PDB file of C-alpha atoms in Angstrom:
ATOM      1  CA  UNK D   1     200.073 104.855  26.423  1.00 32.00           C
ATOM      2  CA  UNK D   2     196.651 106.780  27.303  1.00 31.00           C
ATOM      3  CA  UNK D   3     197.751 110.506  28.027  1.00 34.00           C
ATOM      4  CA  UNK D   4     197.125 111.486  31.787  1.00 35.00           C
ATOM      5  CA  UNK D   5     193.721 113.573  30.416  1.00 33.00           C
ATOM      6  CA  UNK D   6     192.891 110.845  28.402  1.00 26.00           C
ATOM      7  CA  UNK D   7     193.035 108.239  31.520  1.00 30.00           C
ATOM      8  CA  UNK D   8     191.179 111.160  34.034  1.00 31.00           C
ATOM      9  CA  UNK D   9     188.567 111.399  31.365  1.00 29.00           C
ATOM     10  CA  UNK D  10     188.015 107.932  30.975  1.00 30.00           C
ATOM     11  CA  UNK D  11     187.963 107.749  34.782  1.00 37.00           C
ATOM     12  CA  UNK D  12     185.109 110.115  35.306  1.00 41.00           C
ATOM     13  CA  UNK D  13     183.362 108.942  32.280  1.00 48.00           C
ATOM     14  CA  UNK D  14     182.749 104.992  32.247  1.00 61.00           C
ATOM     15  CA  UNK D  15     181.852 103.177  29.319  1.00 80.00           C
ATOM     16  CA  UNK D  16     178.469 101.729  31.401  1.00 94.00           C
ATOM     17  CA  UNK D  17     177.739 105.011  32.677  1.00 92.00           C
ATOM     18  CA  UNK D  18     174.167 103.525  33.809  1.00 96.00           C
ATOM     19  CA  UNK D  19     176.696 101.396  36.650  1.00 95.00           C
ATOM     20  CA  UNK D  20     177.951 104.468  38.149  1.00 93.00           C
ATOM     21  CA  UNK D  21     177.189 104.918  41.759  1.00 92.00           C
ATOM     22  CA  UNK D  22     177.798 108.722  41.984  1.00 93.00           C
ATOM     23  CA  UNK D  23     175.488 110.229  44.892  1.00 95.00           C
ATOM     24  CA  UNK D  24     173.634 113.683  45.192  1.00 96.00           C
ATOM     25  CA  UNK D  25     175.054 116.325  47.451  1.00 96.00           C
ATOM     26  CA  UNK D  26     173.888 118.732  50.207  1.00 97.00           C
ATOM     27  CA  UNK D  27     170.395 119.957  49.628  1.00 98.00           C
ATOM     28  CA  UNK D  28     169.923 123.876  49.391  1.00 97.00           C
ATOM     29  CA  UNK D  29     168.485 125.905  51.899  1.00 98.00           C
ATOM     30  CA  UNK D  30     164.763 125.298  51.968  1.00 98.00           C
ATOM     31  CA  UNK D  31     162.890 128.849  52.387  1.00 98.00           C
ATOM     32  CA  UNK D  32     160.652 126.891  55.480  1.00 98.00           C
ATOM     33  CA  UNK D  33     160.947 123.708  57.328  1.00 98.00           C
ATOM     34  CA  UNK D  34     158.851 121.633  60.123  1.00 98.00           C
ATOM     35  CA  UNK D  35     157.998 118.749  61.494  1.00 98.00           C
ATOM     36  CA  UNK D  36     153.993 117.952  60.525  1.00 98.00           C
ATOM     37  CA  UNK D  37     151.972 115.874  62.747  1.00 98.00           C
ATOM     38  CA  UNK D  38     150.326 113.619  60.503  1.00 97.00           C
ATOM     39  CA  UNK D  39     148.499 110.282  61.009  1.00 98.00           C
ATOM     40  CA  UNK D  40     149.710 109.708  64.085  1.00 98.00           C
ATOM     41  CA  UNK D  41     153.257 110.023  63.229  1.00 98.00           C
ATOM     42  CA  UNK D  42     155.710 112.990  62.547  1.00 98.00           C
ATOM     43  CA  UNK D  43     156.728 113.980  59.104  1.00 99.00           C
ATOM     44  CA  UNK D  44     159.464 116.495  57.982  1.00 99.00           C
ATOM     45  CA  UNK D  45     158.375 118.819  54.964  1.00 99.00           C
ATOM     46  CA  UNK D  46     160.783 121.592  53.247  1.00 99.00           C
ATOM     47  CA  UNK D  47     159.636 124.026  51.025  1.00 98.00           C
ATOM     48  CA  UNK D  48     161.709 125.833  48.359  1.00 98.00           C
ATOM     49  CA  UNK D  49     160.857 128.378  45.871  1.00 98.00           C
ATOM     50  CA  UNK D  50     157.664 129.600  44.474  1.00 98.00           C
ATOM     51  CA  UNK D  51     154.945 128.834  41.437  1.00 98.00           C
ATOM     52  CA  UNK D  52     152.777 126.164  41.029  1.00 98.00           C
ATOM     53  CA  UNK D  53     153.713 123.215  43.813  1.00 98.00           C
ATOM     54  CA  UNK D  54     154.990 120.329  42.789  1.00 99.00           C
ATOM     55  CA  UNK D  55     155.712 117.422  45.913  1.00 99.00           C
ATOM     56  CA  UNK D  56     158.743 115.327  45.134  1.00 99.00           C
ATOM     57  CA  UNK D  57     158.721 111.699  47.085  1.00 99.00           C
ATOM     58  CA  UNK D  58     161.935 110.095  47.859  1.00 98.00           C
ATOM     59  CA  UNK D  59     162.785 106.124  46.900  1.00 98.00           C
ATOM     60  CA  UNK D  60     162.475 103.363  50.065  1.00 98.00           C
ATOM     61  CA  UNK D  61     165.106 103.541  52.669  1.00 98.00           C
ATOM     62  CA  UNK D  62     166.061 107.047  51.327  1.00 98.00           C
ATOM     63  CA  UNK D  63     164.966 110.630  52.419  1.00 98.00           C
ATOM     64  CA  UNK D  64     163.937 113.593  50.922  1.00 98.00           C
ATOM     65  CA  UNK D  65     168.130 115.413  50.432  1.00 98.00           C
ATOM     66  CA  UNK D  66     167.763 112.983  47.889  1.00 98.00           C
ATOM     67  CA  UNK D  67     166.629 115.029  45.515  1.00 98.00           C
ATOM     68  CA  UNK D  68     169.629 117.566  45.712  1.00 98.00           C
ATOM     69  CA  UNK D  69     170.025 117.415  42.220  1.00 98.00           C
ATOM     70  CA  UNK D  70     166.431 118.480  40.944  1.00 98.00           C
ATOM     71  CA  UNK D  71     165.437 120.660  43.907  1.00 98.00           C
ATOM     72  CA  UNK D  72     167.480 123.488  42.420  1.00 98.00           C
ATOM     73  CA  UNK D  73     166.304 122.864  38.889  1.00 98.00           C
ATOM     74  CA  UNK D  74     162.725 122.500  39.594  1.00 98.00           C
ATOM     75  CA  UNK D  75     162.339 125.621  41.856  1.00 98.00           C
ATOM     76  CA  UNK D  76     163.384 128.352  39.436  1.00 97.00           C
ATOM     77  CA  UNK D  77     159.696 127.759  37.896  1.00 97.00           C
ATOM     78  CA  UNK D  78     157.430 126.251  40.944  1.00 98.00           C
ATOM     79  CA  UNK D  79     157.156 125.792  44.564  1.00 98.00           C
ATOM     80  CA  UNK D  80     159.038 122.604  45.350  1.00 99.00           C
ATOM     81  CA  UNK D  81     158.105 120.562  48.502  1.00 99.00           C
ATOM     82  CA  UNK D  82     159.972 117.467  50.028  1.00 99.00           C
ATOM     83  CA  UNK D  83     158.576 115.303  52.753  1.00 99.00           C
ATOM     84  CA  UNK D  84     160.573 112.799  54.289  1.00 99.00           C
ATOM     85  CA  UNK D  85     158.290 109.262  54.326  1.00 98.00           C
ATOM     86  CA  UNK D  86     156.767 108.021  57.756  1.00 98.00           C
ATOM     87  CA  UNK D  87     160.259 106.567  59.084  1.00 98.00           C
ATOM     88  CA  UNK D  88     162.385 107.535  56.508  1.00 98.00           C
ATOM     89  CA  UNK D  89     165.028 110.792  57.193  1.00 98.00           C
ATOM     90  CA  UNK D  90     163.539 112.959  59.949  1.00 98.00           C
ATOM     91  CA  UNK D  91     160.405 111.414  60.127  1.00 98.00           C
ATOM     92  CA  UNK D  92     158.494 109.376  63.157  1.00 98.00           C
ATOM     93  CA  UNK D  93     156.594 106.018  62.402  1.00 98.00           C
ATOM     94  CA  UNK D  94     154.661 104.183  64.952  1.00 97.00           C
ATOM     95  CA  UNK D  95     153.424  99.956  65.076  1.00 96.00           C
ATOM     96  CA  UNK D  96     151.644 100.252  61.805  1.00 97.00           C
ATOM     97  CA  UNK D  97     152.571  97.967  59.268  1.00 98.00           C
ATOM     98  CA  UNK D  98     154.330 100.031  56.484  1.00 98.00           C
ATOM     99  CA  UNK D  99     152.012 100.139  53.021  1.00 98.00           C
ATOM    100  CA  UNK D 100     152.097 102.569  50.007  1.00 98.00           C
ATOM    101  CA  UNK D 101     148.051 103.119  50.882  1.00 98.00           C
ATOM    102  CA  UNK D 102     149.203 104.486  54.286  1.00 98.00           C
ATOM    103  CA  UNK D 103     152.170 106.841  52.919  1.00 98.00           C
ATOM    104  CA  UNK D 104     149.610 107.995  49.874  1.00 99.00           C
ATOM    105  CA  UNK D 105     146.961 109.143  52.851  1.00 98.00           C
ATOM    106  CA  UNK D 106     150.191 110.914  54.548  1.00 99.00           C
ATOM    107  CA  UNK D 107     150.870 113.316  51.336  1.00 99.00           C
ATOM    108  CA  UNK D 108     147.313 114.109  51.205  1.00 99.00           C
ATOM    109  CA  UNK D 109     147.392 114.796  54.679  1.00 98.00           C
ATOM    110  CA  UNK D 110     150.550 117.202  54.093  1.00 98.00           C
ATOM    111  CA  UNK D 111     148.678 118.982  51.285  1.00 98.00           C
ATOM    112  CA  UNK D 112     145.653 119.854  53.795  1.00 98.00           C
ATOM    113  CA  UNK D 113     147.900 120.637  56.410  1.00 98.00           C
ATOM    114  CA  UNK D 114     149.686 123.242  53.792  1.00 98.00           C
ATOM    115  CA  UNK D 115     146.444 124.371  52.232  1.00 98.00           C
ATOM    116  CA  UNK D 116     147.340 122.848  49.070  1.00 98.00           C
ATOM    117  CA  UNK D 117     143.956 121.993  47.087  1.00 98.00           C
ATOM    118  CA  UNK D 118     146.122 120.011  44.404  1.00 98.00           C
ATOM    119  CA  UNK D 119     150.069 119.740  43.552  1.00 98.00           C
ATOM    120  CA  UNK D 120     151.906 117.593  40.855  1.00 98.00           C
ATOM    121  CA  UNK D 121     153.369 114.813  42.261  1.00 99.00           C
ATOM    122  CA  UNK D 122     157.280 113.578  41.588  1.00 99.00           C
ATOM    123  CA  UNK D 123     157.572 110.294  42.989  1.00 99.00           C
ATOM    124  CA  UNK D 124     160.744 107.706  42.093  1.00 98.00           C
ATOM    125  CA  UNK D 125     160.706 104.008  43.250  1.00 98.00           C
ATOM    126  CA  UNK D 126     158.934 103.517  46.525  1.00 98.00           C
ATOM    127  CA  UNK D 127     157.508 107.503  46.424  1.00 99.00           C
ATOM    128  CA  UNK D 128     156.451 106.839  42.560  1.00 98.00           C
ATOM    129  CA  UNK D 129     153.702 104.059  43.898  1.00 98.00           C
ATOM    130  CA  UNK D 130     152.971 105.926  46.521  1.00 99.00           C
ATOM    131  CA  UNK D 131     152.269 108.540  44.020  1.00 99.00           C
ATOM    132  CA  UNK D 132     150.149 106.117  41.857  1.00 99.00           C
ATOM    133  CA  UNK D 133     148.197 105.470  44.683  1.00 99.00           C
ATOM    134  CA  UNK D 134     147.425 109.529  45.713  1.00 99.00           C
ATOM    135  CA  UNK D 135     146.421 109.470  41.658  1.00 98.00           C
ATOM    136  CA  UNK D 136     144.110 106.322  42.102  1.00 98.00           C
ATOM    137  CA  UNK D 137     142.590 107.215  45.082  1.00 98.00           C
ATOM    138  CA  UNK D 138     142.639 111.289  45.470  1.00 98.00           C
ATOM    139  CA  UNK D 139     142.283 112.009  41.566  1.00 98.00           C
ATOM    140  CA  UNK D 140     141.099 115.298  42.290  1.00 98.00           C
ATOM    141  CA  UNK D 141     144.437 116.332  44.485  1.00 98.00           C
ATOM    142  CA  UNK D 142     146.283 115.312  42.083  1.00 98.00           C
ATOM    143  CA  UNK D 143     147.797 118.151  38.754  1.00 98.00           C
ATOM    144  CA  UNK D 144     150.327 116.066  37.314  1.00 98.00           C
ATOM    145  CA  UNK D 145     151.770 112.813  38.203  1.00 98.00           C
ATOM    146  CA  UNK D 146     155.186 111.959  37.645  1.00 99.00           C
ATOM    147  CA  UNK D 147     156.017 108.177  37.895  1.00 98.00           C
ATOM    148  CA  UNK D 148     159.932 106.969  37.768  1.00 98.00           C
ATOM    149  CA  UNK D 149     160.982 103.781  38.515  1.00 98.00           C
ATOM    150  CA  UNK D 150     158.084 102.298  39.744  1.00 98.00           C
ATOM    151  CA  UNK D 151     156.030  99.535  39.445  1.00 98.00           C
ATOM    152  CA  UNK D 152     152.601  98.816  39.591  1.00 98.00           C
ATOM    153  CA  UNK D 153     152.360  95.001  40.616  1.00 98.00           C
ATOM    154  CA  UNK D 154     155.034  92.714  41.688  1.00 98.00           C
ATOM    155  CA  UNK D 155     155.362  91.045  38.027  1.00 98.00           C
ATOM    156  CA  UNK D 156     157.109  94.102  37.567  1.00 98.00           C
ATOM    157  CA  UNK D 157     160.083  93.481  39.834  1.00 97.00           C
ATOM    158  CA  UNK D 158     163.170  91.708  38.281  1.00 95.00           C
ATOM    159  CA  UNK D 159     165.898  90.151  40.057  1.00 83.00           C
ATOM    160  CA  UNK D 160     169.367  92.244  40.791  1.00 78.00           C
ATOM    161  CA  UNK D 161     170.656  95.441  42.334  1.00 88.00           C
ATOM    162  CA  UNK D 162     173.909  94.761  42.292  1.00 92.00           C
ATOM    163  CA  UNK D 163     176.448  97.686  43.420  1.00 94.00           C
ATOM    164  CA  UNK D 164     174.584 100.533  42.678  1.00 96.00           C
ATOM    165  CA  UNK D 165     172.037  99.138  45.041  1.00 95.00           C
ATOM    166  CA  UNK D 166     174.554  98.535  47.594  1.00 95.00           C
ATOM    167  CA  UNK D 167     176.420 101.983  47.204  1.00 96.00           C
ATOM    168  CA  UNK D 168     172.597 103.465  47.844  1.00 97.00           C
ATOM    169  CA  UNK D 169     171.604 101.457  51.089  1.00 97.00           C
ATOM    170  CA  UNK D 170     175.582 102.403  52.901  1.00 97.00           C
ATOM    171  CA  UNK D 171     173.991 106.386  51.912  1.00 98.00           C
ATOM    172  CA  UNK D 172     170.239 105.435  53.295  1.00 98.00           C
ATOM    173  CA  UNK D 173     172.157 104.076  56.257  1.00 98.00           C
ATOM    174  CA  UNK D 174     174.805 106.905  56.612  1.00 98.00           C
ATOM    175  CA  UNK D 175     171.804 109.343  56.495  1.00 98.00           C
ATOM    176  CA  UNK D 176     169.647 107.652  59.024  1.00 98.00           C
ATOM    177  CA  UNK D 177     172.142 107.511  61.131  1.00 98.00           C
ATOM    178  CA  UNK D 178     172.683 111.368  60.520  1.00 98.00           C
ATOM    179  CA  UNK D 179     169.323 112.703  60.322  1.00 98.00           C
ATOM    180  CA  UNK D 180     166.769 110.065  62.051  1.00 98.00           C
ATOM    181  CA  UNK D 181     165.369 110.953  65.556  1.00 98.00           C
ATOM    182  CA  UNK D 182     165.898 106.841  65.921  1.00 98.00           C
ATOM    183  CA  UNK D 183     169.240 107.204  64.810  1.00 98.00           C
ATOM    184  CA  UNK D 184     170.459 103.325  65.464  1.00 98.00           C
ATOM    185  CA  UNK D 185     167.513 101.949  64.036  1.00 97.00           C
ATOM    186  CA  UNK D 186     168.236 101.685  60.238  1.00 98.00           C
ATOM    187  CA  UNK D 187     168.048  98.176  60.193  1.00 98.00           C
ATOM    188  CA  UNK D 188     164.417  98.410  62.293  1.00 98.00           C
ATOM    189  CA  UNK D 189     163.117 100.539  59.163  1.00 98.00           C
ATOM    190  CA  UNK D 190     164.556  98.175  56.691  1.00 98.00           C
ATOM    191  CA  UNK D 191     162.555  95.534  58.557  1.00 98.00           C
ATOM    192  CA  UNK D 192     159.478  96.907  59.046  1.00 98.00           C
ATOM    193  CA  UNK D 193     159.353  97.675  54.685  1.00 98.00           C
ATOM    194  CA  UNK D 194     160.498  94.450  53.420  1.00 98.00           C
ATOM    195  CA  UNK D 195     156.897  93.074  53.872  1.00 98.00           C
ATOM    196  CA  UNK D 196     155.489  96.070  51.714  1.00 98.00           C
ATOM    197  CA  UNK D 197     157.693  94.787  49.431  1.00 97.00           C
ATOM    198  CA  UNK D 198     157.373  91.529  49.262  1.00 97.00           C
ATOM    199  CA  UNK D 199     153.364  92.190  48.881  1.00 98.00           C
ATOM    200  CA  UNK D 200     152.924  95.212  47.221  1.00 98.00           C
ATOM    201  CA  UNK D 201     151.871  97.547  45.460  1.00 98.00           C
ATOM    202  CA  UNK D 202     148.695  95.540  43.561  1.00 98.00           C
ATOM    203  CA  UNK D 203     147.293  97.954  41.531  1.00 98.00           C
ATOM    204  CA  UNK D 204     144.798  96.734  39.194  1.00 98.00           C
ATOM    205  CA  UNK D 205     144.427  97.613  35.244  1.00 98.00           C
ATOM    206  CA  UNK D 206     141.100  99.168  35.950  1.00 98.00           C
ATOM    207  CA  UNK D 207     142.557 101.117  38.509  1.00 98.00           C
ATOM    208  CA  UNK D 208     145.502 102.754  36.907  1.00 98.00           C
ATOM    209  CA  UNK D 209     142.971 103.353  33.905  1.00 98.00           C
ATOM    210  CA  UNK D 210     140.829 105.672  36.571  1.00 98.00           C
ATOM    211  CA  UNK D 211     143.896 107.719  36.916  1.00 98.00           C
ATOM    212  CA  UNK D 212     142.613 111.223  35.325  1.00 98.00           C
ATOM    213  CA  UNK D 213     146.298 113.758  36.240  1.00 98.00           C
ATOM    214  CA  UNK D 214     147.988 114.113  32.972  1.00 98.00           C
ATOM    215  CA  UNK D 215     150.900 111.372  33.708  1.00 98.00           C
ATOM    216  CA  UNK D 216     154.628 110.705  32.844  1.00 98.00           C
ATOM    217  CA  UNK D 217     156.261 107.329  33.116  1.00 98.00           C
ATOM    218  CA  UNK D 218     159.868 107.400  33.184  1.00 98.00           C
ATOM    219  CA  UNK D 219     162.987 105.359  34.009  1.00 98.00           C
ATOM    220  CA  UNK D 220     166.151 104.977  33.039  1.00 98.00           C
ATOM    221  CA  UNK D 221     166.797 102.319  30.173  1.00 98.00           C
ATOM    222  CA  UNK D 222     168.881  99.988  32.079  1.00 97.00           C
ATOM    223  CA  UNK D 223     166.775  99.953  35.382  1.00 97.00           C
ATOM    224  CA  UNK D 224     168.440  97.091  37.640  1.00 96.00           C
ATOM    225  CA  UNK D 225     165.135  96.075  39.333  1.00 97.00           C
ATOM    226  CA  UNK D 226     162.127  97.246  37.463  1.00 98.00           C
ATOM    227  CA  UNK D 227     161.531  95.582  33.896  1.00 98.00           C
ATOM    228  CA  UNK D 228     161.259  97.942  31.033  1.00 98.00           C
ATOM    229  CA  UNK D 229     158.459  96.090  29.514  1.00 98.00           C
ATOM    230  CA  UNK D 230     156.619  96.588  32.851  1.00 98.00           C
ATOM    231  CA  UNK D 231     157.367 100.123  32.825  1.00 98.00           C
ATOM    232  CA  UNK D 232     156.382 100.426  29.025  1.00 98.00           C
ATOM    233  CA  UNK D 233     152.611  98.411  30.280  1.00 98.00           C
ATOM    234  CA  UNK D 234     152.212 100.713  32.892  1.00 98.00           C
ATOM    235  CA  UNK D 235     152.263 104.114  29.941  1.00 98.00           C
ATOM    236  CA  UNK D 236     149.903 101.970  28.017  1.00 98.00           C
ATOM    237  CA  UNK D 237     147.399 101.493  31.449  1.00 98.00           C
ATOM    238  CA  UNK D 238     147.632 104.970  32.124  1.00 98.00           C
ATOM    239  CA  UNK D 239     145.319 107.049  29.780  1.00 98.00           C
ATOM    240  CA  UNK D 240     146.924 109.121  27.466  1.00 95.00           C
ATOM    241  CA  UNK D 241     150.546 108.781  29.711  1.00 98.00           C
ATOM    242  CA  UNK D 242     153.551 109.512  28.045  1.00 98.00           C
ATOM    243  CA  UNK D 243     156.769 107.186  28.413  1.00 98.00           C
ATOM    244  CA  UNK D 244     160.571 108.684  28.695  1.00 98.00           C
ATOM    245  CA  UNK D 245     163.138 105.866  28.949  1.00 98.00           C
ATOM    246  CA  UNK D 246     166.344 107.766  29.919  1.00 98.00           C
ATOM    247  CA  UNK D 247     169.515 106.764  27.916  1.00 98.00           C
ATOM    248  CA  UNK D 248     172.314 105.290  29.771  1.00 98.00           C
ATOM    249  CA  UNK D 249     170.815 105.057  33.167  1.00 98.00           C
ATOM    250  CA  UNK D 250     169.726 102.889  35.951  1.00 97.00           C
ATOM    251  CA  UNK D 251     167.112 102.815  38.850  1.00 98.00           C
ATOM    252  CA  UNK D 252     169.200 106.010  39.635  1.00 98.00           C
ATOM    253  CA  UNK D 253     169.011 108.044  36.892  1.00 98.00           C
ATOM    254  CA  UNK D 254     168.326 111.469  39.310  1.00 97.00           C
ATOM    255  CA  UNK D 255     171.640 110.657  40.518  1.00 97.00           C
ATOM    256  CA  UNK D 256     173.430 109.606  37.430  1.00 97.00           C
ATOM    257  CA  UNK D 257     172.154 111.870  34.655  1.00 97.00           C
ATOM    258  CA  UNK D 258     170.543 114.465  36.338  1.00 98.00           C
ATOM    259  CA  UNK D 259     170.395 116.958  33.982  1.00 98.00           C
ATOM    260  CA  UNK D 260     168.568 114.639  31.441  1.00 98.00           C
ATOM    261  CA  UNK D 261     166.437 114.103  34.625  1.00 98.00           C
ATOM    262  CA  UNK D 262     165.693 117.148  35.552  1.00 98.00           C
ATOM    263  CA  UNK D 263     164.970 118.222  31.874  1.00 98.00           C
ATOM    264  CA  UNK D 264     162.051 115.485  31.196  1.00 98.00           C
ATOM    265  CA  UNK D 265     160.833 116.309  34.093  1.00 98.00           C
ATOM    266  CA  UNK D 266     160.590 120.014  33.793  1.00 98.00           C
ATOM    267  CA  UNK D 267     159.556 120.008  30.282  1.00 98.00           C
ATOM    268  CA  UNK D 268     156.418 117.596  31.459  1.00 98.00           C
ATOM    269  CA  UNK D 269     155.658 119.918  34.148  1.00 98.00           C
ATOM    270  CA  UNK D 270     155.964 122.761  32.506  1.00 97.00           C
ATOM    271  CA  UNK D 271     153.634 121.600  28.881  1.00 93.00           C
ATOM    272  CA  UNK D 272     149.830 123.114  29.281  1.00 83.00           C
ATOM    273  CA  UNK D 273     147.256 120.239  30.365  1.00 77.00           C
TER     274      UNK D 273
END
């Protein structure tokens, strides 16, 4: 018979760690907070300690306490700002259709708004195109670009999700309903992205090869949505990019290994141009 620490260790340790569905906790305090009016919409932005800034952008459906795991991490050595995407958390959206273009225009529009002539950018899933397309399009606003999960064209996208998937939308939903000044409209926002989805992002080999930020493209090694050899084309279109696959993880890895997370990520940041 397995001894009782034996069993509780198995327990908290599965054998396909990359399936687990653990999920971050409360965010710390943020040193500022507000409500931006930008593009026609409102957008919530926290900032937390000091250094260089570096703008982390939260997946599709989520919100910016997503990143309650790295936030601590990454402000012992640089100013860390979160924005909540146009509909997402504690953010407004209006009648616009919903497209990475528009959410890339809104984090430039939260740099001028802070003063900031150029940050590094942290995006995962949804927030790492949108961060592709800030790199495309603003290359001067742009130090460092950090790309996880995320995919450049829709031959990217595999089918699956599965329960990890499903334990992440019943958070995204919780949240809304916690945080959202539209608090009963969850499925509304899941509606109004599914044709972004369905459509985009399109970026072209020419344009991902204009990209000048020094650029890390990482994911998780058993990603249930995003095909590695995608992710492994997309370091190759990048000039001079430099791919992390992160052992034993999924789509989530910022939830599920966070400290292997958080340490790519900081090391990358942290390396001289």
């Amino acid at each position: 018979m397995l001894s009782a620490a034996l069993a509780v260790s198995l327990a908290v340790a599965p054998a396909e760690p990359w399936k687990s569905t653990a999920m971050p906790g409360p965010m710390p305090a943020p040193k500022s907070h507000q409500l931006l009016p930008v593009n026609g919409v409102s957008l919530y932005v926290a900032r937390y300690g000091a250094g260089d800034p570096v703008i982390l952008l939260h997946g599709g459906a989520g919100n910016s306490d997503h990143w309650a795991n790295q936030v601590p991490a990454l402000a012992s050595s640089f100013e860390v700002i979160v924005v909540d995407t146009r509909g997402h958390g504690r953010s407004t959206r209006d009648a616009r259709p919903m497209s990475y273009a528009q959410m890339a225009d809104d984090v430039v529009a939260v740099m001028d708004a802070l003063g900031l002539e150029r940050a590094a950018l942290v995006g995962w899933s949804d927030g790492g195109n949108t961060a592709l397309d800030v790199a495309v399009r603003y290359p001067k606003r742009v130090s460092k670009l950090v790309a996880y999960a995320a995919n450049y064209d829709l031959t990217g996208l595999k089918g699956g999700g599965g329960p990890t998937f499903a334990a992440y939308l019943a958070r995204c939903a919780a949240d809304h309903a916690k945080l959202s000044p539209t608090p009963k409209d969850f499925a509304g926002l899941e509606a109004a992205l599914s044709p972004m989805w369905r459509s985009q992002p399109n970026f072209t080999a020419a344009q991902l090869g204009s990209i000048t930020a020094p650029t890390l493209v990482l994911d998780g090694d058993h990603d249930e949505i995003i095909k590695q050899e995608h992710v492994k084309k997309l370091a190759t279109l990048v000039p001079h990019a430099k791919l992390v696959l992160l052992k034993d993880a999924s789509h989530f890895a910022l939830f599920q290994k966070p400290e292997a997370f958080n340490a790519a990520v900081l090391e990358f940041l942290r390396k001289a141009p």
